[in-house]
Steps between C-alpha positions, in 0.01 A plus 500: 500500500397157367146422615471267799877489551683607818759703313542787258757594235668839524690656211757773564639751255860433599700208638627723781148579622409133506817408691433772756145374551623142536763599758252711696189280501599136459440321830360813664217454749218751466162555664218523250195721544316208664761479775652174371874435480617424149848414376577620149684262271650635179673325215620586152334318211609485139150553368143529623253287312127513519203405290269775384143387479282606213187698563275309734125533517275517800315174570182490288214672683725705730454877525700753703345848535735764639368777724164327524419711807616846601746562783205647696299181450803295603530694823129460579505128427804441722356710783170312477666176608494466879755234588448549876122455523340264748575134431129425535431678173409246234721672244805462726745218459822435687821564313612220275862389511621774267222756490194661653174426325134607506202365306180667385192354333613142562781362713774328304595168662870434449475136610310413182545818292130572461207682660179386667247625248214461747657717770554856375658744741277787617543836333627387161790691349617830653307798366822672399561224242169536318580822314839366395348175372236695307777706341687187389178353359430818306854515361478135391780367717264249662173344382344385829458666835677290767330388823807379692804698614819388671737768629858393569782703646851382413819602675820518292649152466165319501327343204231257396547149361431440132136401464187510286179632654262205536291457187183383677504782754527811281398630160739581217617845608750530785607861558762638736579859591855571628529783753791643697780344301586344166561126474627244250258209450612174340273326250587146399358282226494127584745434215757718679462840334540765768405866460589757764256789506553829678185621674554870571352670802127575441488260204215258429570140400220318316530125438256333261501193278829313475687727741233443764432128450834356383796717606609504862572837656704573809743739664853390588583575865785752489572856607622628163368447148710510184336761278587705190704807581348711222300787639237462231424144610203486734334162470469187294740224402849501646744360246857391559664801336805483721605852414177650630433337835532623855370417845180643643444476874153380590271699723186403690247396238127464550304307239125515444406178319147492366322186384146398404375185669401235246136385509505252213747217432822599327506407133837653409711370213759362742311200631814303579608758761149583619394373841137497380541309175737227617864463412599141563422340166698174491768499231426309180805277452634309198301187425751322278873462454478713187326784685758478776785517250345802327452681830860432602631600159322836519547577869826327587722427200438815297496730802836380631659544159365856487609598850824298513745790535292684756421175682870415512584841647282415802645150547835549669453401866519121559262368764699381805344155541552419133866603531521280809364201302748549215801551726418186697527277190817293464778643285473385140121449508318539170204735554216618273322832555162450330357844420831674568387848391807724475718236667546663838546158665726346234814653647425474872724196565805478277557139610185383320443422134182691431287526189195721467199495273208734447206537264603859419760541226576854621569387857723218376689755290567697819635183666734446208619860516600420857693197378260246654396171342132541407258387232141559393252223574159421646480383862249234396748343257855543625776395255710317758557129568310346791700463820780727379495770770603499863265788579244733341349830599169645379451848637171681429418290194237233575240766588497614136329176383126545481359151578564242770609246239761733351636596842539134597656424161758775556584352840525155341756630252709637788490163674590320175828691473619399848720203569392280795575703810506824304317801641279774356411836657169649386356846575150623407303809595271451798136591527570580865690827501436525873633197686513448877388861550791630294461687172727389218761734356275523194216654702739727686622638169846355553709408198624169637205268447366487146739781406233688302649840568334639192155400616460790739582778259259741347539411134202332340350407169321200356609246246174472314327278756134571579592549864288652774667622815481499875599717794789416726383648823237700683142415573484227241662158527864592439583187312180440309561355157364603166443263210708545188382328185762301311381375162590136440468402135373154409501382141159503337325699774483841662769585756417406858573754772716392792409740783785576740522765773769767477691515825583828673871492577607502865163370622381161620386254237127439480512246222747222428503565126585859419662736252777698668590835337856582395566869434765510230776755537791583279535421134319181397673526166817363662344156493553341163259321269182603681262783416273626780162348429193717535711816509511604137484877477482537878710798616509383863857391577395315815251227408357250745516127428317229690668177611294196588553348847346215694582581863526193720307442823658347808561129434424517127863481384567201727188324370611557139843358580353195671309426179834429330553172683878467460610778733494574869459844657802576717387846605218746442489856626368854448745767392378860471186440297616177333424133565813291465590128498818297477445169319721194486488243219438147630 
């Protein structure tokens, strides 16, 4: 059973047994134990491939204590909760969308994810909790006695969104007791590393430090969890050992979440994701052409050479409106694809004479393997005669230049190549990932917009950057950005730090100049001539690289094009998270 996949592999001892199963079950409609109709689809496969993860570790500061209370204590705690009491009781709250909830000590306000510290609820915490809390304090599981309790009851199929408990509202320790049923909780680092943790029935979860302040935690809404089949497994990390997984049906789970209300300002080490300490530090951008070139060399040129094979494997679906542009050109047109990548547009229209170029030697090599005409060059200095092309395309390229002057210069080079009347199609990433009340495919997690399929996986590492991180959901700003320091070396002086936020994939942009993570999969050694920088001696096979982007605001691309002077804008439009223009040479 591959994790998070809607299928399983079954191996039979004999061919005859497998054929009998196929004949009996393929296409058969069954009723599952939830009363839903399901059609079984079977197929024979030559081999079943899966990736075994190495030993994972719990997020730093996370503790899971099994059997933290006795079955007798569990029964008393569950029976102490009166879900049918009078609605006038101050501890009563109407059911939320997916659960029933009660608060003690202080009411938790879901509209702003905090509490009113000046309005404690009468009665404090239930008496039955005091002895249990004292026991945990004595055993060293917790260091502070909580003064706020939220009790939630979850039906099977319900969950909670990924979130971080508000820094300014609560102290370091967040503790949660799971009663009635086990559950799998998802912890996610802002760089993409995801750890699934089994919380057994009657277990205590303690979040402190990094796991409390930096990692989001949530529960996926589903009726079954994928869990290890081994009987000896009770709780902890769930790995993707495909030979030892099964389904566990969820039951009704009641959680007792204890917190201590914060009385002094938060001074955690994660200021960039802290609502108290401010998290909107403006990025520190390149101040010279040399700084810009060094930033692009480190976070565009070198990264694309390192990820070329993996990048190419995700670039196979042409965007419809780009195909439309190319197919509308007259037969025999000479067309340049500036920043052609793996050449996916070079063969779209066989009636065109197309040539591609890219800054990455490894991507150009892939184009040549596909028998396309391509060469290595810089988009700011194209090795073609002026006025020699009927059309040009520049797809997702201009946004990699880190100053206004360099972006305009790249556009000027495109215009220079065009003959009078020639046209250029330009695409850049948009700051506005929600446009006319519609989310882009990028935000929806679709693989048709920026095509970063790999950016929603669970592999993570760092490439030697001094990078902080940010959450991607929950009570904090889901798209808040965190500065990453990029050392820019100037001759005769100390390196200057260019501060850029690291973007959380599949979220809205909160800064125009960002570093976007790429989670490398596969074998980077397939790419020739380049050694992974910053990875010497690193055993992690799935490093994360950061690509520089300047995402364009509405009207910015048109304004840059108008600065050229010798072109007219025939069309401008928004296409699934991209700003696009069609230029014509005057």
